[in-house]
DNA sequence: TTCCAGGTGCATA
DNA sequence: TATGCACATGGA
């Protein structure tokens, strides 16, 4: 905790960034945030003119917050789309975090057909039962730490019927090198992810966006389906919706998705 | 009580 | 290739 990163308030809004659905491992307190990623920890304190991030690993967290990306440029590109005008204004300080790939894979498999409150509870319980005790918190368990986890364990922490899929997935991941996967093109990587248990088109897109920092994907979930049907034509086929949105937003799809998801979930009407 | 949640997997035609 | 249904579980 001896390291400090100072971030201008112009660069990020932590409430928006943490609550826009991309991360489950954080805690909001009255005057600070705690963020957990893999085995790392950061405490974010708001000052009058900036945020101070007190952390264990400065390099890790600087990369995590993606501070080198120019969001003003991204927003100016996206603002020309009518559908994004209000969402960008509303979620102006959102940043897409560069999270740990293994944690993101497990987290978003748990997220399928689930609600954020229960997902969060399950993932913290997974840390507590199987992750390394870091003193004031528990690390996200590694693949080898999850070697002995059983279907019963997973059901106990609230994964429901997804337990079977997760057991199978953990087995599949043993023969996959996630670092090598980072070298693949988005489409190839997406196809490889979809082959895995518990990962379909939507979860794959979330893993690509939040874990592999690929912004040329558009995760379509129940909320995006609602937004799409509100603003465009009524369409139930998520594959079609995704195709249309990726075509529209191209390499900025992932950013567009976050603004829309956050806006819709906060009960705003476009 | 019923519906819904950051869907996926599988059977059927 | 496309469609329909089952799948845990807790909150609204």
XYZ file of C-alpha atoms in Angstrom, chain A residues 16-156:
141
model
C -19.593 5.234 -13.081
C -16.585 3.102 -13.932
C -17.202 0.621 -11.139
C -20.979 0.502 -11.453
C -21.291 0.159 -15.209
C -21.281 -3.637 -14.973
C -17.745 -4.449 -16.067
C -16.390 -5.374 -12.644
C -17.814 -7.293 -9.707
C -14.855 -7.253 -7.319
C -15.081 -3.899 -5.650
C -16.593 -2.392 -2.507
C -18.107 1.038 -2.233
C -17.741 2.790 1.119
C -18.994 6.204 2.199
C -15.750 7.986 1.378
C -13.585 5.511 -0.533
C -13.620 2.479 -2.843
C -11.775 -0.801 -2.600
C -10.944 -2.612 -5.823
C -9.763 -6.194 -6.017
C -8.216 -7.709 -9.132
C -6.571 -11.141 -9.194
C -4.301 -10.955 -6.122
C -3.981 -7.163 -6.240
C -5.661 -4.478 -4.138
C -6.279 -0.745 -4.490
C -7.988 1.826 -2.316
C -9.405 4.873 -4.070
C -9.878 8.054 -2.065
C -11.579 11.104 -3.475
C -9.858 14.436 -2.865
C -11.181 17.878 -3.725
C -9.466 18.035 -7.094
C -8.350 14.461 -7.830
C -8.478 10.791 -6.882
C -5.678 9.153 -4.947
C -5.210 5.473 -5.610
C -3.286 3.766 -2.818
C -2.081 0.445 -4.094
C 0.304 -2.470 -3.839
C 1.518 -2.533 -7.433
C 1.655 0.804 -9.223
C 2.393 -0.583 -12.669
C -0.480 -3.078 -12.484
C -3.044 -0.470 -11.520
C -1.869 2.166 -13.990
C -2.448 -0.379 -16.713
C -5.719 -1.514 -15.082
C -7.228 1.977 -15.294
C -6.087 2.322 -18.902
C -4.841 5.836 -18.264
C -3.058 6.199 -21.595
C -6.242 5.978 -23.667
C -7.705 9.285 -24.834
C -11.393 9.078 -23.949
C -12.150 12.597 -25.183
C -11.275 11.422 -28.673
C -13.401 8.271 -28.323
C -16.368 10.236 -27.021
C -16.131 12.825 -29.764
C -16.236 9.996 -32.323
C -19.223 8.340 -30.678
C -21.212 11.478 -29.971
C -22.218 11.736 -33.604
C -24.582 8.795 -33.048
C -27.983 9.983 -31.806
C -28.478 6.930 -29.622
C -25.305 7.727 -27.660
C -25.803 11.433 -27.078
C -27.477 11.158 -23.666
C -25.682 7.990 -22.523
C -22.268 9.585 -23.082
C -23.307 12.699 -21.217
C -24.642 10.566 -18.377
C -21.678 8.179 -18.154
C -19.079 10.753 -19.112
C -16.413 9.442 -16.740
C -16.615 5.742 -17.600
C -13.384 3.954 -18.439
C -13.122 0.354 -19.554
C -10.819 -1.417 -17.155
C -8.077 -3.831 -18.189
C -8.860 -6.729 -15.925
C -7.291 -10.097 -15.236
C -8.279 -12.588 -17.931
C -8.776 -15.653 -15.723
C -10.883 -13.738 -13.202
C -12.986 -12.269 -16.012
C -13.586 -15.684 -17.576
C -14.866 -17.190 -14.328
C -16.805 -14.047 -13.383
C -18.722 -13.791 -16.625
C -19.541 -17.477 -16.771
C -21.078 -16.995 -13.326
C -22.892 -13.910 -14.636
C -24.986 -15.759 -17.218
C -28.720 -15.493 -16.556
C -27.914 -14.118 -13.120
C -28.212 -10.794 -11.328
C -25.334 -8.528 -10.356
C -25.988 -8.732 -6.637
C -25.822 -12.516 -6.592
C -22.865 -12.635 -8.996
C -20.907 -10.335 -6.686
C -21.782 -12.389 -3.622
C -20.753 -15.639 -5.306
C -17.425 -14.243 -6.516
C -16.456 -12.828 -3.113
C -17.338 -16.169 -1.561
C -15.139 -17.912 -4.142
C -12.245 -15.652 -3.112
C -12.881 -16.309 0.560
C -13.033 -20.092 0.278
C -10.362 -20.778 -2.329
C -8.220 -17.659 -2.735
C -5.003 -16.834 -0.932
C -5.422 -14.930 2.312
C -3.721 -11.594 1.715
C -4.318 -10.273 5.235
C -7.079 -7.732 4.799
C -8.655 -9.464 1.773
C -8.637 -12.666 -0.284
C -7.056 -12.975 -3.720
C -9.039 -14.381 -6.618
C -8.124 -18.074 -6.716
C -5.803 -19.252 -9.469
C -6.604 -22.182 -11.733
C -4.400 -24.495 -9.671
C -6.044 -23.310 -6.454
C -9.366 -24.349 -7.940
C -8.107 -27.783 -8.893
C -9.932 -29.499 -6.052
C -13.155 -27.485 -6.152
C -16.270 -29.635 -6.511
C -19.702 -29.138 -7.959
C -21.074 -29.124 -4.406
C -18.667 -26.327 -3.429
C -19.846 -24.254 -6.348
C -23.505 -24.806 -5.580
C -22.870 -23.824 -1.968
